[in-house]
Structures are given as structure tokens and as C-alpha cells.
mmCIF file of C-alpha atoms and ligand atoms in Angstrom:
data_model
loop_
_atom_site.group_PDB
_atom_site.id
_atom_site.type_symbol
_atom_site.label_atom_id
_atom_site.label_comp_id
_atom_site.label_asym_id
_atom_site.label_seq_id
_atom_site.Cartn_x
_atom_site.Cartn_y
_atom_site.Cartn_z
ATOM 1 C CA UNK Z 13 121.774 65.226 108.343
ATOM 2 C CA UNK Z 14 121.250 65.908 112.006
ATOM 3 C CA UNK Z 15 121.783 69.215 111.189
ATOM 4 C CA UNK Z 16 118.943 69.914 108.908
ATOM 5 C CA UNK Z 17 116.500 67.700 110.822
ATOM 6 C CA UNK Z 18 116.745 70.194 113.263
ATOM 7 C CA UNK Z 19 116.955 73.334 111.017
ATOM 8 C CA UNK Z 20 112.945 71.428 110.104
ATOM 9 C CA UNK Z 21 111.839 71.056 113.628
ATOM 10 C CA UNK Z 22 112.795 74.811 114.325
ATOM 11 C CA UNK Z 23 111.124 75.802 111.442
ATOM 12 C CA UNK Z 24 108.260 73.690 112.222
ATOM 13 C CA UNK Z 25 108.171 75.057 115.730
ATOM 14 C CA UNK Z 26 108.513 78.738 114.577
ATOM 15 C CA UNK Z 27 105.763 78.610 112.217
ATOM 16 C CA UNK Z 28 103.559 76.416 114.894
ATOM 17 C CA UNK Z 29 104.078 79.756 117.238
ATOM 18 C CA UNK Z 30 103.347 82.910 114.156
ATOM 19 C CA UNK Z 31 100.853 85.304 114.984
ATOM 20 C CA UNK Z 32 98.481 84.125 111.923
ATOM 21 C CA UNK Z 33 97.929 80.814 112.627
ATOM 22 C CA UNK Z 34 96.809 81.008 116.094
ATOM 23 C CA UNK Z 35 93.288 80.856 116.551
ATOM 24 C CA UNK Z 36 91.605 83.784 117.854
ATOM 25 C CA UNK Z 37 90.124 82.616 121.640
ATOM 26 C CA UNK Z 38 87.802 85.472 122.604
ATOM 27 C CA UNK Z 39 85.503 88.259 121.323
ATOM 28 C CA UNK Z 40 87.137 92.011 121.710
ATOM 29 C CA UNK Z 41 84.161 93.643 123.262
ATOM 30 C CA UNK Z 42 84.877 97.578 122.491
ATOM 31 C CA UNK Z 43 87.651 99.184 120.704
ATOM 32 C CA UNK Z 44 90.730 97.773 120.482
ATOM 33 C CA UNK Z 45 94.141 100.361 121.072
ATOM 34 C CA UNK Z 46 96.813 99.831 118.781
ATOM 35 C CA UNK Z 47 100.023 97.548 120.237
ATOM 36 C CA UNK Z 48 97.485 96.358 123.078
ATOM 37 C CA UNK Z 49 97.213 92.811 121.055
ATOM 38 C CA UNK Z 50 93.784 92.589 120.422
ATOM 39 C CA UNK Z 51 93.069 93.605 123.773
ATOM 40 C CA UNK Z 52 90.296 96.349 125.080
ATOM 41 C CA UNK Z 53 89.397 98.582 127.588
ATOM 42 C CA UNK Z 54 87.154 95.697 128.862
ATOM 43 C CA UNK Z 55 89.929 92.914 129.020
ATOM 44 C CA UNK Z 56 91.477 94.374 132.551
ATOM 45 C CA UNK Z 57 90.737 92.283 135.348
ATOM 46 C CA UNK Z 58 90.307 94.959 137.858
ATOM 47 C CA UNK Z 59 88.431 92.748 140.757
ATOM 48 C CA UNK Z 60 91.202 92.814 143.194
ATOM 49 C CA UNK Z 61 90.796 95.879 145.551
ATOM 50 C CA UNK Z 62 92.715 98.721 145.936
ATOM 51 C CA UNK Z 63 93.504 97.621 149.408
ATOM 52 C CA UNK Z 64 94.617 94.276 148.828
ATOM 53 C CA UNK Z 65 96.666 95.622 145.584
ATOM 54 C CA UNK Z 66 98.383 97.440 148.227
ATOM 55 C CA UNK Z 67 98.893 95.357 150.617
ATOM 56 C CA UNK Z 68 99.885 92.099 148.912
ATOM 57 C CA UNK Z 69 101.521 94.268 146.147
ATOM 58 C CA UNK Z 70 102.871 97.587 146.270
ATOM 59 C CA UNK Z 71 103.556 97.146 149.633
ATOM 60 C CA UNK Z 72 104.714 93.735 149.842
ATOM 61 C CA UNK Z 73 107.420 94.833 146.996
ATOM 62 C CA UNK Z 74 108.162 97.729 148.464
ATOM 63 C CA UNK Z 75 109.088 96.351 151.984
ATOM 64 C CA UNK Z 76 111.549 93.827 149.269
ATOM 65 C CA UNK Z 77 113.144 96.876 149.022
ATOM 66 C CA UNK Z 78 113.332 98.706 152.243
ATOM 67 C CA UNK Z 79 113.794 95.652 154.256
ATOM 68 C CA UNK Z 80 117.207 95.607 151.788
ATOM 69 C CA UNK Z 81 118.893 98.521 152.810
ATOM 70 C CA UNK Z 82 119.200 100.804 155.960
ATOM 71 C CA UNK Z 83 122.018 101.074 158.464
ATOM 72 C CA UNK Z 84 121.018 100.253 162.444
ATOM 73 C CA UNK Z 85 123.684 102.610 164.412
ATOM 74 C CA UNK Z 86 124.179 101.830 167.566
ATOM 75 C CA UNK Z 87 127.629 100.808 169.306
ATOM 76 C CA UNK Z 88 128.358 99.536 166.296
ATOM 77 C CA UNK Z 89 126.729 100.021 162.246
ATOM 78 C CA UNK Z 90 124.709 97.265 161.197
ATOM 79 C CA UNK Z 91 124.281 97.240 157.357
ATOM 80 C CA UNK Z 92 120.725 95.781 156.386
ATOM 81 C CA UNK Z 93 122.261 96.358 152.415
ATOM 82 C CA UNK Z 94 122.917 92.642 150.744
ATOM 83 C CA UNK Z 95 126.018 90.718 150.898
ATOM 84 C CA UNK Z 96 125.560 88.508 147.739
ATOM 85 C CA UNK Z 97 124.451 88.922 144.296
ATOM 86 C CA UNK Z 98 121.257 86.730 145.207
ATOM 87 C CA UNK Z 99 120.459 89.196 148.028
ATOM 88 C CA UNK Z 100 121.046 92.044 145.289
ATOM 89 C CA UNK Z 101 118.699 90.059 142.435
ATOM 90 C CA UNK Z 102 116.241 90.027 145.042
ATOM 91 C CA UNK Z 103 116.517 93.587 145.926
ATOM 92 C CA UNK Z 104 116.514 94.434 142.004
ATOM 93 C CA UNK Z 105 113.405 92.345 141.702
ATOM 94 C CA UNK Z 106 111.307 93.693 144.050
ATOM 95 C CA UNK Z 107 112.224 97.288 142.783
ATOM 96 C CA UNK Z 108 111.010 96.220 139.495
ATOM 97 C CA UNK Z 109 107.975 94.819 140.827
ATOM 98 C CA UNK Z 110 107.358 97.900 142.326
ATOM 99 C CA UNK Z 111 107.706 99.772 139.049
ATOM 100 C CA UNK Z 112 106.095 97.952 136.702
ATOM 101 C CA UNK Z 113 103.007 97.725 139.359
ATOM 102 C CA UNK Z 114 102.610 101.338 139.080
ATOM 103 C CA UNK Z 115 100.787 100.562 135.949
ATOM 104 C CA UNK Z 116 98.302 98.385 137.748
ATOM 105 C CA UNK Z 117 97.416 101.792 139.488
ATOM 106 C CA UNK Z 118 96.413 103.454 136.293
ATOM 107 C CA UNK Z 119 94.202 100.886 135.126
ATOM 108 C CA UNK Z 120 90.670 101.394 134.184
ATOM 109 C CA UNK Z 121 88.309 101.887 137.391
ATOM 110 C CA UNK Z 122 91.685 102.590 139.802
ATOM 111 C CA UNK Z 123 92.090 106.244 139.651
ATOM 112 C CA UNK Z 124 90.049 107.655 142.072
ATOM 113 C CA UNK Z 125 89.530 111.355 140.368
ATOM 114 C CA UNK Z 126 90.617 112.465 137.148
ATOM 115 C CA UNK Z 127 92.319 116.130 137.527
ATOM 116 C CA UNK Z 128 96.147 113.802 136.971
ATOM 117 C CA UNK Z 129 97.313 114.327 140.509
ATOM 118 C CA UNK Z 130 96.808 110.473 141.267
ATOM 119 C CA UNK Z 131 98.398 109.914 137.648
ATOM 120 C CA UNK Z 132 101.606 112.008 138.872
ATOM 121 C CA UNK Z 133 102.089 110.373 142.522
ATOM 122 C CA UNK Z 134 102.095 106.724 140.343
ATOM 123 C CA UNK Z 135 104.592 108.246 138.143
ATOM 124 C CA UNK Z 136 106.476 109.631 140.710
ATOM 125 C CA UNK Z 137 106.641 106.102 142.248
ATOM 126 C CA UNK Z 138 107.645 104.652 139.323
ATOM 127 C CA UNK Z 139 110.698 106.567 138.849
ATOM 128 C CA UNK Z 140 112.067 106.242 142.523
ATOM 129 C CA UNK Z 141 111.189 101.958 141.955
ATOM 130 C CA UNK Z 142 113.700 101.798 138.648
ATOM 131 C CA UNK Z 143 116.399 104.202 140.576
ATOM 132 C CA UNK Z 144 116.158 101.394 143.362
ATOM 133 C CA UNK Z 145 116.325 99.258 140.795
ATOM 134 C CA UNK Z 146 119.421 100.726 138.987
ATOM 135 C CA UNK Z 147 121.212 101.468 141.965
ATOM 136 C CA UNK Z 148 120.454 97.843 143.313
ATOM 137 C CA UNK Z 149 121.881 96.478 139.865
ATOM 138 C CA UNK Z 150 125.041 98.927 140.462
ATOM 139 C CA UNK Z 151 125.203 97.302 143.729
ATOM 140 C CA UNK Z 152 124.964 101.395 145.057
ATOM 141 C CA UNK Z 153 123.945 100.925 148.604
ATOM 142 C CA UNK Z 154 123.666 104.887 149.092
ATOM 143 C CA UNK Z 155 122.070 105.234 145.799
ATOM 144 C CA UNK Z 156 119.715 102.461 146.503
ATOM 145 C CA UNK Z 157 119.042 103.923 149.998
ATOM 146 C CA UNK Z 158 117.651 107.726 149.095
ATOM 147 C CA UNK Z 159 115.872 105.915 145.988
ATOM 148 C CA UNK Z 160 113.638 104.050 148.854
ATOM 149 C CA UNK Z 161 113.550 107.095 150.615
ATOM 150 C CA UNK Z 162 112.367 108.432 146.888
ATOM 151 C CA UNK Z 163 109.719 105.607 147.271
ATOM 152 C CA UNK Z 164 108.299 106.620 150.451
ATOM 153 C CA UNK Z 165 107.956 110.023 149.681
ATOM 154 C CA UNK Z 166 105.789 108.793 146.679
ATOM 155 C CA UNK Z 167 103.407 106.966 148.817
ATOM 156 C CA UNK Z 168 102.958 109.713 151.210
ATOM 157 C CA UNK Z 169 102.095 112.112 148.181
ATOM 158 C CA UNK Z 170 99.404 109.807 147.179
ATOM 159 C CA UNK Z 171 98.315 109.135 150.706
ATOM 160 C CA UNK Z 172 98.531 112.636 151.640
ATOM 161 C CA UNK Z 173 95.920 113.508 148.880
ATOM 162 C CA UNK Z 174 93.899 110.230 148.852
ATOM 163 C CA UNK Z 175 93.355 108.640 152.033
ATOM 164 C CA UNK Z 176 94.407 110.848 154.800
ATOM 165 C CA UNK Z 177 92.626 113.989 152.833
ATOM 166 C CA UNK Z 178 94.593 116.524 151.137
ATOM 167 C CA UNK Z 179 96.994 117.479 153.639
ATOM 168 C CA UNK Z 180 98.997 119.193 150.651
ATOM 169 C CA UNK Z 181 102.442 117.672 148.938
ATOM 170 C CA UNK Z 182 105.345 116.716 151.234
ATOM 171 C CA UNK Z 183 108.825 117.766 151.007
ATOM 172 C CA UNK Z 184 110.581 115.932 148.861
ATOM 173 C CA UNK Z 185 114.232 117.267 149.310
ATOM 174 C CA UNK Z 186 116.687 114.775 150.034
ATOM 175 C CA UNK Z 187 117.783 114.780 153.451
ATOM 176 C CA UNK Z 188 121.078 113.437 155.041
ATOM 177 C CA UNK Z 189 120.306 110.886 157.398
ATOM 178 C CA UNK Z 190 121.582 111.411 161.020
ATOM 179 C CA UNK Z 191 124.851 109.521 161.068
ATOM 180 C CA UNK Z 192 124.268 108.054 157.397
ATOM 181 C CA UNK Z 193 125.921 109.100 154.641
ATOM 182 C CA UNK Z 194 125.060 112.008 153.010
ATOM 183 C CA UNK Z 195 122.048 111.840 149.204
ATOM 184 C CA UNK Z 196 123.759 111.497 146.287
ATOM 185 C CA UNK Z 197 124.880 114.180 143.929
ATOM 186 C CA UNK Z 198 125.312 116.425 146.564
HETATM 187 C C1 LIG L 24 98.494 106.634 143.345
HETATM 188 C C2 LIG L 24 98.092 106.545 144.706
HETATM 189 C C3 LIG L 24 98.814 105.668 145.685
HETATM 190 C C4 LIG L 24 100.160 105.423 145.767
HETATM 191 C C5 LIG L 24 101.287 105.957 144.886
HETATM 192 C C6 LIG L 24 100.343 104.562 146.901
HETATM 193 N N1 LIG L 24 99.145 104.272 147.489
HETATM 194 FE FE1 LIG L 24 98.848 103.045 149.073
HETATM 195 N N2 LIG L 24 96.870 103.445 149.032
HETATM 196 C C7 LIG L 24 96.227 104.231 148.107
HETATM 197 C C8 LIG L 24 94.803 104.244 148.373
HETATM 198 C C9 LIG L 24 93.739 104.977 147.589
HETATM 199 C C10 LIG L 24 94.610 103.433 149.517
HETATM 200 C C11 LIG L 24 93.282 103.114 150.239
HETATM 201 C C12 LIG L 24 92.772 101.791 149.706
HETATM 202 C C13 LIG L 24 91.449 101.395 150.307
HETATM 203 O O1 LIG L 24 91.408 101.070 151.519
HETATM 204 O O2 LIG L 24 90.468 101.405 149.569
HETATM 205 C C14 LIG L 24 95.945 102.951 149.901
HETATM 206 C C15 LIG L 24 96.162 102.104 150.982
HETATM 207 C C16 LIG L 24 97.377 101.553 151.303
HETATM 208 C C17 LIG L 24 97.596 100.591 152.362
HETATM 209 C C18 LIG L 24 96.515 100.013 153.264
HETATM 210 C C19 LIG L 24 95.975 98.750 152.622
HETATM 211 C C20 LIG L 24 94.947 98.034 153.482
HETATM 212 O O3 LIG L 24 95.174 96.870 153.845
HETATM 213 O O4 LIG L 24 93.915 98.650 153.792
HETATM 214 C C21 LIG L 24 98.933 100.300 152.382
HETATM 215 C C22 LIG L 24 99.653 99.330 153.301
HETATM 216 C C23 LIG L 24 99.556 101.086 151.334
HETATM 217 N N3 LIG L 24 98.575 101.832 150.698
HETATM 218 C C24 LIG L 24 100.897 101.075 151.055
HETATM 219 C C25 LIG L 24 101.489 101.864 150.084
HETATM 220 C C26 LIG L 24 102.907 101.962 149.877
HETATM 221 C C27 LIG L 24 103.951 101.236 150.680
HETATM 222 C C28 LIG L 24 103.086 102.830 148.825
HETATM 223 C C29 LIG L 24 104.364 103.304 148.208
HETATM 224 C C30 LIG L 24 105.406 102.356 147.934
HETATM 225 C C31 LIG L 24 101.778 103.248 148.384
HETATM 226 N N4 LIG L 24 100.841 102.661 149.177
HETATM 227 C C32 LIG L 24 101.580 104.105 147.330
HETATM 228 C C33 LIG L 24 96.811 104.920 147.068
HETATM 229 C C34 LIG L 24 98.182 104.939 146.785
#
């Protein structure tokens, strides 16, 4: 009996969730994109600025990841890189806050020109954040190392272009680090 009391309060619970029988809450003003949920162009909250979405987000994240990994040589190597799978969670985290706050970048308004140069340099970020973020879940300290390295160069490209004027693209190459191990795959 206590079995099927509880098969009914699942089932109750399941069909108080369903799609159709919640109420709709707001008018879609413009057209709605399929697989956005109802939502339009018009339903971004975009107020925050562009400096304050870097500061207190790409870079705050960011600085989750580089404050995670480094060596300090001196008389002796320091390792910055975690020492516990909390440490490691964290540096996953922030990697994948990084990522998926790329797409805050390409939201409506953000952009600042539309040629796809500014789209690139967030995509470009995006794929260093989930190598950190694979490498940090692989508990890779080299891997996870160039792919911050990976990050940097992303911000530069953007920076480069955007807010210190075009000074054209950096080099991207991998480089060894003096006295660190050498980038992967090579
Ligand atoms: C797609 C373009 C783009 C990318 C990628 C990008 N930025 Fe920015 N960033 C900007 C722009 C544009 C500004 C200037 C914002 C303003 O002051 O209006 C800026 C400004 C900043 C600022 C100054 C914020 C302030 O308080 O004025 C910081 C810090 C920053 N970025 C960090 C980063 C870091 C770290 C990365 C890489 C992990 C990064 N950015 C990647 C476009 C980008």
C-alpha cells in the first residue's frame, strides 16, 4: 500500500510540474525563436554593463582559474595547482563559468560591431574555458595550465581589437614557459 500511495503522489507531482498546465506569466513581446521557451529577443536583461560583466564576471571566473594553477620557481617550485578534489571542483567551476558566460557576450545590445570578429574572440574564449575545464576535471595540471594561457590569449584578442584599438591579433602559439614544463601535444 505504501507503495502505490507514493507511485500517486509522484504522479500527482509530475503532472502538477507538465508544461500544459502551467499558466502562462507574461506577454512575448516580438517573435519568439524556436527551443528559446517562449522567450524573445526582448526577454534579455541586458542592464548590467559591459564593464561590470567583466569585472564581477568574466574576470572574476577567470582569476578562479588562473589563481588555480601556475608554478612560483624560485629556490624551490611552488605549485599554485589544487591539492584536493574540492580545490579541483572549484577550479572546474569557475572554468565553466567562464564558458558558459561567453554567451552573455553575444547577447542582444553586447556586440559592439557586427563584421563577427567580436563573435570569434567570445568563441575563442569559450573553447580555451571548457579545455580548463576538461583538463581541471582530468586533474591535468599542464593541460589546465596552457588552457589558461588559451584564456588569456582570448581576452587580449578581444581587447586588442576593442578597447585598446586594433592593434591586430596576437600570437597565439603555445609557448614553453621558462622553467615550466613544456604545452601539450608537443
Ligand atoms: C568579446 C570581447 C571581449 C572578450 C573576449 C573579453 N573582454 Fe574584457 N572587455 C571587453 C570590452 C569591450 C571592455 C570595455 C568595457 C567598458 O569599459 O565599457 C572590456 C573590459 C574589461 C575589463 C575592465 C572592466 C572595468 O572595470 O572597466 C576587465 C577587467 C576585463 N575586460 C577582463 C577580461 C578578461 C579577464 C577576459 C578574458 C578571460 C576578457 N576581459 C575577455 C571585451 C572583451
Amino acid at each position: 500500500m505504501i507503495r502505490s500511495s507514493t507511485a500517486l503522489a509522484a504522479a500527482l507531482f509530475l503532472a502538477a510540474c507538465s508544461p500544459q498546465s502551467a499558466p502562462a506569466t507574461s506577454t512575448p513581446s516580438g517573435a519568439a525563436v524556436e527551443g528559446m521557451g517562449g522567450a524573445t529577443m526582448a526577454d534579455f536583461r541586458t542592464d548590467v554593463s559591459m564593464a561590470d560583466l567583466m569585472a564581477h564576471v568574466i574576470d572574476y571566473n577567470s582569476f578562479g582559474v588562473w589563481h588555480r594553477q601556475g608554478w612560483i620557481i624560485g629556490e624551490t617550485v611552488q605549485e599554485l595547482f589544487p591539492t584536493d578534489d574540492e580545490g579541483w571542483h572549484a577550479a572546474e567551476s569557475a572554468a565553466f563559468s567562464v564558458a558558459e558566460a561567453t554567451n552573455l557576450l553575444l547577447l542582444p545590445g553586447r556586440p559592439l560591431d557586427d563584421d563577427r570578429t567580436w563573435v570569434d574572440a567570445t568563441h575563442m574564449l569559450y573553447d580555451a574555458a571548457m579545455k580548463a575545464q576538461a583538463a581541471a576535471l582530468a586533474r591535468d595540471k599542464v593541460a589546465f595550465f596552457y588552457a589558461g594561457s588559451d584564456m588569456y590569449q582570448a581576452c587580449v584578442a578581444c581587447h586588442n581589437r576593442y578597447v585598446a584599438g586594433d592593434m591586430g591579433q596576437p600570437d597565439t602559439t603555445l609557448k614553453p614557459m621558462p622553467g615550466g614544463p613544456p604545452p601539450p601535444n608537443q
